[in-house]
Amino acid sequence: MKPTTQQTLITELQSFGVRLADPGAGAASRRGGAGPSDHKAMTVEGQTVMVPVHTAPAFASPYVAEKPDATGVSVIRRDGVAVGEVSFPLKPRFYELQTLDGIPYSQIATLHGRDVLATTILQTCIRYQSRSKTCKFCAIGQSLAAGRTIAHKTPEQLAEVARAAVLLDGVKHMVMTTGTPNATDRGAAVLCESAFAVKAAVDLPIQGQCEPPDDDAWFTRMKAAGIDTLGMHLEVVTPALRAEIMPGKASVPVSRYLDAFRAAVPVFGRGQVSTYILAGLGDTREAILSIAETLIELGVYPFVVPFVPISGTPLEDHPTPSPAFMREILQPLGGMLKAAGLLSSEIKAGCGKCGACSALSSFEG
Ligand code: SF4
C-alpha cells in the first residue's frame, strides 16, 4: 500500500530532522535527559510528533521549517520546495510557575507531544555510573549536570506540578520514567510512591516505566498505587547487540522481559503494557517484526521508534534509520496491530498513546 502524505512527511522529518528558520518557534526543545531529546514537538496534519532539531543529521537536513505565521503555522520546504505545513504547540502555562522553594515546574516535569506530562523521577541510574555499563544512547545525566533538572523529584513536587498542568494546560496523561536505582525493584517502588501522590492530587491517567522488577508482585503494587499502564522497554532486541549497546541493562535478559510481560498483562490489561524498541541501532527488520509478533500475542504493544542520536552520548554520530527502513517495519507492524485489535487509541496513558516519537499510529488506521 502506498504511504499517505502524512506518513511520508512524519517518517522523513523524524529520520532527517528539520532545520528551523526561527529556532524560537513553539515550546522550548529539550536537550539531554531521558526520552526524546534534542527534539521539538510539531503537529503534522493533526498528529503531534517529536522531530529532531539539534542533532547532527538535523543540521544537514533537506527540510527547513519557515518562521511561523501569526497563527503559528510554518511552511515546510524540502530543498526549497514547499511540501507541507506544521504548527508548533505553544509553551505550556505551567512552565511559568515554581515551587515554594524556588524550583521551576519545568525542572520537575515537561510537556511531551501535545498533551502529555512527562517526568524522570530519578535522574540518576545504576547503569550510568560507569562507562562500561552505560546505555550508549542515553543522556540521563546530562540535563542534571547542566542544572536543567533535579536529581529526585519528590512525590509532593510531582503532585503539585501534575495538578497545575491539568488545570492550566489540559494535559491528558502522564509518563513517569526513572533511572534504575537498584537491581531489585529496579524503580518500581519510586514509581508507586510518585503515582500514589499524583493520583491523590488529580485524576490523571499514568504510565509507569521501569526495567522488569525482580519480583512480579510489584505489578499489583504499581496498579494499586494508581499506575494505569506499564512500559518495560527492551530498546534493542538482539541479545548480542543489547550486550554491546547497553551492557548494564542487558544483564536483564530478553527472557526476563517476556516473563515479566506475561505476569504484567493480566494485572494492567491487554494493550496496557508496552515496550519501546529503537529501530536503527542494528536490529534487523526481521528481528524487530519477529519479537513484535511475540509481544502482540502476549497483549503487549510494541512501540517502535526511529533511533535519534543525542549530542554528547557515545552514539551521537550514529546515523538515524532511513525513512524506507522505518516504513518497512511500521507498515507491516501497523497491520499486525490492527489485526490483533491492539491499538494506540485504546491505551490509557503513555508513549504508545502519545505516539509522538514514531509514525506508528498513522499506520494503524
Ligand atoms: S512517545 Fe513517549 S517519550 Fe515520545 S513524546 Fe510521547 S510521551 Fe514523550
Coordinates of C-alpha atoms and ligand atoms in Angstrom, one line a residue:
M1 CA 0.0 0.0 0.0
K2 CA 1.3 3.5 -0.9
P3 CA 2.1 5.5 2.2
T4 CA 0.0 8.6 2.8
T5 CA 1.4 12.1 2.6
Q6 CA 1.2 12.4 6.4
Q7 CA 3.1 9.0 6.9
T8 CA 5.7 10.1 4.4
L9 CA 6.2 13.5 5.9
I10 CA 6.4 12.2 9.5
T11 CA 8.8 9.4 8.7
E12 CA 11.1 11.7 6.7
L13 CA 11.1 14.5 9.3
Q14 CA 11.8 12.0 12.1
S15 CA 14.7 10.5 10.1
F16 CA 16.3 13.6 8.7
G17 CA 15.3 16.1 11.3
V18 CA 14.5 19.7 10.3
R19 CA 16.3 23.0 10.3
L20 CA 14.4 25.8 11.9
A21 CA 14.4 29.3 10.3
D22 CA 13.2 30.5 13.7
P23 CA 14.8 28.5 16.5
G24 CA 12.4 30.1 19.0
A25 CA 9.3 28.6 17.3
G26 CA 6.9 26.7 19.6
A27 CA 7.8 25.4 23.0
A28 CA 11.4 25.2 24.0
S29 CA 13.1 22.0 22.9
R30 CA 14.8 19.8 25.4
R31 CA 18.5 18.8 25.3
G32 CA 19.9 15.8 27.1
G33 CA 18.0 13.7 29.6
A34 CA 15.9 10.6 29.1
G35 CA 13.2 10.1 26.5
P36 CA 13.1 12.3 23.3
S37 CA 15.8 14.8 23.4
D38 CA 17.2 17.4 21.0
H39 CA 13.7 17.3 19.6
K40 CA 10.8 19.8 19.2
A41 CA 7.1 18.9 19.1
M42 CA 5.3 19.8 15.8
T43 CA 1.8 19.0 14.6
V44 CA 1.6 17.5 11.1
E45 CA -1.9 17.1 9.7
G46 CA -3.4 16.8 13.2
Q47 CA -0.7 14.4 14.6
T48 CA 1.8 15.8 17.0
V49 CA 5.3 14.3 16.6
M50 CA 8.7 14.9 18.0
V51 CA 11.2 15.9 15.4
P52 CA 15.0 16.2 15.9
V53 CA 16.2 19.7 15.6
H54 CA 19.5 19.8 17.5
T55 CA 21.2 16.6 16.1
A56 CA 24.0 16.4 13.6
P57 CA 21.7 15.0 10.9
A58 CA 19.1 17.7 11.6
F59 CA 21.7 20.4 10.8
A60 CA 22.2 18.9 7.4
S61 CA 18.5 18.0 6.8
P62 CA 17.0 18.9 3.4
Y63 CA 13.9 20.1 5.3
V64 CA 13.6 23.6 6.6
A65 CA 10.7 24.9 8.7
E66 CA 10.0 28.6 7.9
K67 CA 9.3 31.2 10.5
P68 CA 5.7 30.5 11.7
D69 CA 3.0 33.0 10.7
A70 CA 0.7 34.9 13.1
T71 CA -1.4 31.7 13.7
G72 CA 1.7 29.5 14.5
V73 CA 1.7 27.7 11.1
S74 CA 5.0 27.1 9.4
V75 CA 5.6 26.0 5.8
I76 CA 8.0 23.1 5.5
R77 CA 10.3 23.1 2.5
R78 CA 12.4 20.4 1.1
D79 CA 15.3 21.6 -1.0
G80 CA 13.4 24.9 -1.3
V81 CA 10.1 23.4 -2.4
A82 CA 7.1 23.7 -0.1
V83 CA 5.9 20.2 0.8
G84 CA 3.6 20.8 3.8
E85 CA 2.8 22.7 6.9
V86 CA 3.3 22.1 10.5
S87 CA 2.2 24.0 13.6
F88 CA 4.1 24.2 16.9
P89 CA 2.4 23.6 20.3
L90 CA 2.8 26.7 22.4
K91 CA 4.9 26.9 25.6
P92 CA 2.7 25.4 28.4
R93 CA 1.5 27.8 31.0
F94 CA 2.7 25.6 33.9
Y95 CA 6.3 26.4 32.8
E96 CA 5.8 29.9 34.3
L97 CA 5.4 28.5 37.8
Q98 CA 7.8 27.4 40.5
T99 CA 7.5 25.6 43.9
L100 CA 7.6 27.5 47.1
D101 CA 11.3 26.5 47.5
G102 CA 12.0 28.1 44.1
I103 CA 12.3 25.1 41.8
P104 CA 10.8 25.9 38.3
Y105 CA 8.0 23.4 37.5
S106 CA 9.7 22.8 34.1
Q107 CA 12.6 21.2 36.1
I108 CA 10.1 18.7 37.7
A109 CA 8.1 17.7 34.6
T110 CA 7.9 18.8 30.9
L111 CA 5.3 18.7 28.2
H112 CA 5.8 16.0 25.7
G113 CA 3.9 15.9 22.4
R114 CA 0.7 17.9 22.7
D115 CA -0.9 16.8 26.0
V116 CA 1.5 14.5 27.9
L117 CA 3.2 15.5 31.2
A118 CA 6.5 13.6 31.4
T119 CA 9.0 13.3 34.2
T120 CA 12.1 11.4 35.0
I121 CA 11.7 10.8 38.7
L122 CA 15.2 9.8 39.4
Q123 CA 17.7 11.5 37.2
T124 CA 20.5 9.1 38.3
C125 CA 20.9 5.4 37.3
I126 CA 23.0 2.5 38.4
R127 CA 23.6 1.8 34.7
Y128 CA 25.0 5.3 34.2
Q129 CA 27.7 5.3 36.9
S130 CA 30.3 3.5 34.9
R131 CA 31.3 3.9 31.3
S132 CA 31.4 0.2 30.8
K133 CA 27.7 -0.2 31.9
T134 CA 26.1 2.9 30.4
C135 CA 23.5 2.6 27.7
K136 CA 25.3 4.2 24.8
F137 CA 22.2 6.1 23.6
C138 CA 21.3 7.6 26.9
A139 CA 21.8 11.1 28.2
I140 CA 20.1 10.9 31.6
G141 CA 23.0 12.6 33.4
Q142 CA 23.4 15.5 31.0
S143 CA 20.5 17.6 31.9
L144 CA 21.2 17.1 35.6
A145 CA 24.8 18.1 35.1
A146 CA 23.7 21.2 33.2
G147 CA 21.3 22.2 36.0
R148 CA 18.2 21.8 33.9
T149 CA 16.5 19.4 36.3
I150 CA 16.8 18.0 39.8
A151 CA 18.1 14.5 40.8
H152 CA 15.0 13.3 42.6
K153 CA 11.5 14.7 42.1
T154 CA 9.6 14.1 45.3
P155 CA 6.0 12.8 45.3
E156 CA 4.8 16.2 46.6
Q157 CA 6.5 18.1 43.8
L158 CA 5.1 15.7 41.2
A159 CA 1.6 16.1 42.5
E160 CA 1.9 19.9 42.6
V161 CA 3.1 20.1 39.0
A162 CA 0.6 17.5 37.7
R163 CA -2.3 19.4 39.2
A164 CA -1.1 22.6 37.6
A165 CA -0.5 21.0 34.2
V166 CA -4.0 19.6 34.2
L167 CA -5.7 22.8 35.3
L168 CA -3.6 25.3 33.2
D169 CA -2.8 23.3 30.1
G170 CA -5.3 20.4 30.0
V171 CA -2.7 17.6 29.9
K172 CA -4.4 14.3 29.4
H173 CA -2.0 11.7 30.7
M174 CA 1.4 11.4 32.4
V175 CA 4.5 9.4 31.8
M176 CA 6.7 8.7 34.7
T177 CA 10.1 7.2 33.9
T178 CA 13.1 6.7 36.1
G179 CA 16.7 5.9 36.1
T180 CA 17.3 2.5 37.6
P181 CA 18.1 2.9 41.4
N182 CA 18.9 -0.7 42.3
A183 CA 19.0 -4.2 40.9
T184 CA 15.9 -5.4 42.9
D185 CA 12.7 -3.4 42.4
R186 CA 14.5 -1.5 39.6
G187 CA 12.4 1.6 40.0
A188 CA 9.0 0.1 40.8
A189 CA 9.0 1.4 44.4
V190 CA 9.7 5.0 43.5
L191 CA 7.0 4.8 40.7
C192 CA 4.5 3.6 43.3
E193 CA 5.0 6.4 45.8
S194 CA 5.0 9.0 43.0
A195 CA 1.9 7.7 41.3
F196 CA 0.1 7.5 44.6
A197 CA 0.8 11.2 45.3
V198 CA -0.2 12.4 41.9
K199 CA -3.5 10.4 41.9
A200 CA -4.3 11.8 45.3
A201 CA -4.0 15.3 43.9
V202 CA -5.6 15.0 40.4
D203 CA -7.4 12.4 38.3
L204 CA -4.7 11.8 35.6
P205 CA -4.0 8.5 33.8
I206 CA -0.4 7.5 34.5
Q207 CA 2.1 5.3 32.7
G208 CA 5.0 4.0 34.8
Q209 CA 8.2 3.0 33.0
C210 CA 10.9 0.8 34.6
E211 CA 13.0 -2.2 34.0
P212 CA 11.3 -5.5 35.0
P213 CA 11.5 -5.7 38.8
D214 CA 12.9 -8.9 40.4
D215 CA 9.5 -9.8 41.9
D216 CA 6.3 -9.8 39.9
A217 CA 4.3 -8.8 43.0
W218 CA 5.4 -5.2 42.1
F219 CA 2.9 -5.2 39.2
T220 CA -0.1 -5.5 41.6
R221 CA 1.5 -2.9 43.9
M222 CA 2.0 -0.5 41.0
K223 CA -1.5 -0.9 39.8
A224 CA -2.9 -0.4 43.3
A225 CA -0.8 2.8 43.6
G226 CA -2.5 4.3 40.6
I227 CA -0.4 3.3 37.7
D228 CA -2.7 2.6 34.8
T229 CA -0.3 1.4 32.2
L230 CA 3.2 0.0 32.3
G231 CA 6.2 0.3 30.0
M232 CA 9.2 -2.0 30.2
H233 CA 11.5 -1.0 27.4
L234 CA 13.6 -3.5 25.5
E235 CA 15.2 -0.7 23.4
V236 CA 17.2 -3.3 21.4
V237 CA 16.0 -6.9 20.8
T238 CA 19.0 -8.9 19.5
P239 CA 20.9 -10.3 22.6
A240 CA 24.4 -9.7 21.2
L241 CA 23.6 -6.1 20.3
R242 CA 21.9 -5.5 23.6
A243 CA 25.2 -6.5 25.3
E244 CA 27.2 -4.2 23.1
I245 CA 24.9 -1.1 23.2
M246 CA 23.6 -1.4 26.8
P247 CA 26.0 -3.6 28.7
G248 CA 24.5 -2.9 32.1
K249 CA 20.8 -3.1 31.2
A250 CA 21.4 -6.3 29.1
S251 CA 22.1 -8.1 32.4
V252 CA 18.3 -8.4 32.5
P253 CA 17.8 -10.7 29.5
V254 CA 15.0 -10.6 26.9
S255 CA 13.6 -13.8 28.5
R256 CA 13.1 -12.0 31.8
Y257 CA 11.3 -9.2 29.9
L258 CA 9.0 -11.8 28.3
D259 CA 8.2 -13.4 31.6
A260 CA 7.5 -10.0 33.2
F261 CA 5.2 -9.1 30.3
R262 CA 3.3 -12.4 30.8
A263 CA 2.9 -11.5 34.5
A264 CA 2.0 -7.8 34.0
V265 CA -0.6 -8.1 31.2
P266 CA -3.2 -9.8 33.4
V267 CA -2.7 -7.0 36.0
F268 CA -2.9 -4.0 33.7
G269 CA -4.9 -5.4 30.9
R270 CA -4.3 -6.4 27.2
G271 CA -2.7 -3.5 25.4
Q272 CA -2.0 -1.6 28.6
V273 CA 1.6 -2.9 28.8
S274 CA 4.1 -1.8 26.3
T275 CA 7.7 -1.7 25.3
Y276 CA 9.8 0.8 23.4
I277 CA 12.1 -0.5 20.6
L278 CA 14.7 1.8 19.0
A279 CA 14.9 0.9 15.3
G280 CA 18.2 1.8 13.6
L281 CA 20.7 0.5 16.2
G282 CA 21.5 -2.7 14.3
D283 CA 18.4 -4.9 14.9
T284 CA 17.2 -6.2 11.5
R285 CA 13.6 -5.6 10.3
E286 CA 13.0 -9.3 10.7
A287 CA 14.3 -9.4 14.3
I288 CA 12.0 -6.4 15.2
L289 CA 8.9 -7.8 13.5
S290 CA 9.5 -11.3 14.9
I291 CA 9.7 -10.1 18.5
A292 CA 6.8 -7.7 17.8
E293 CA 4.7 -10.8 16.8
T294 CA 5.5 -12.5 20.1
L295 CA 4.7 -9.3 22.1
I296 CA 1.4 -8.8 20.3
E297 CA 0.4 -12.4 21.1
L298 CA 1.2 -11.6 24.8
G299 CA -1.0 -8.5 24.6
V300 CA 2.0 -6.1 24.7
Y301 CA 2.1 -3.0 22.5
P302 CA 5.5 -2.8 20.7
F303 CA 6.2 0.9 20.2
V304 CA 8.8 1.0 17.6
V305 CA 10.5 4.4 17.2
P306 CA 13.4 5.6 15.0
F307 CA 16.6 6.0 16.9
V308 CA 17.7 9.6 17.2
P309 CA 21.3 10.2 18.4
I310 CA 21.7 12.6 21.3
S311 CA 24.6 15.0 21.4
G312 CA 27.2 14.1 24.0
T313 CA 26.4 10.4 24.1
P314 CA 28.7 7.6 22.7
L315 CA 26.2 7.2 19.8
E316 CA 26.0 10.9 18.9
D317 CA 27.3 10.2 15.4
H318 CA 25.3 7.0 14.8
P319 CA 23.0 7.6 11.8
T320 CA 19.2 7.7 12.1
P321 CA 17.4 4.9 10.2
S322 CA 16.3 5.8 6.7
P323 CA 12.6 6.6 6.1
A324 CA 12.5 3.4 3.9
F325 CA 13.7 1.2 6.7
M326 CA 11.1 2.7 9.1
R327 CA 8.3 2.2 6.6
E328 CA 9.4 -1.4 6.0
I329 CA 8.9 -2.0 9.7
L330 CA 5.9 0.3 10.6
Q331 CA 3.7 -0.7 7.7
P332 CA 3.5 -4.4 8.5
L333 CA 3.6 -3.7 12.2
G334 CA 0.6 -1.3 11.9
G335 CA -1.2 -4.1 10.0
M336 CA -0.4 -6.7 12.7
L337 CA -1.6 -4.3 15.5
K338 CA -4.8 -3.6 13.6
A339 CA -5.5 -7.3 13.0
A340 CA -4.9 -8.0 16.7
G341 CA -7.1 -5.1 17.8
L342 CA -4.2 -3.7 19.9
L343 CA -4.4 0.0 19.0
S344 CA -2.7 3.1 20.3
S345 CA -6.0 4.8 20.6
E346 CA -7.1 2.2 23.3
I347 CA -4.1 2.8 25.5
K348 CA -5.0 4.7 28.7
A349 CA -1.7 6.5 29.1
G350 CA 1.9 6.7 28.0
C351 CA 4.2 6.6 25.0
G352 CA 2.1 4.3 22.8
K353 CA -0.9 6.6 23.4
C354 CA 1.0 9.8 22.8
G355 CA 2.8 8.3 19.7
A356 CA 4.8 11.4 19.1
C357 CA 8.2 9.7 18.8
S358 CA 7.1 7.4 15.9
A359 CA 4.8 7.4 12.9
L360 CA 3.5 4.0 14.0
S361 CA 0.0 5.1 14.9
S362 CA -0.5 6.6 11.5
F363 CA 0.0 3.0 10.1
E364 CA -2.7 1.5 12.3
G365 CA -5.6 3.2 10.5
Ligands
SF4_1 S1 6.1 9.0 22.8 FE1 6.7 9.0 25.0 S2 8.8 9.8 25.0 FE2 7.8 10.3 23.0 S3 6.9 12.4 23.3 FE3 5.3 10.9 23.7 S4 5.4 10.6 25.9 FE4 7.3 11.5 25.3

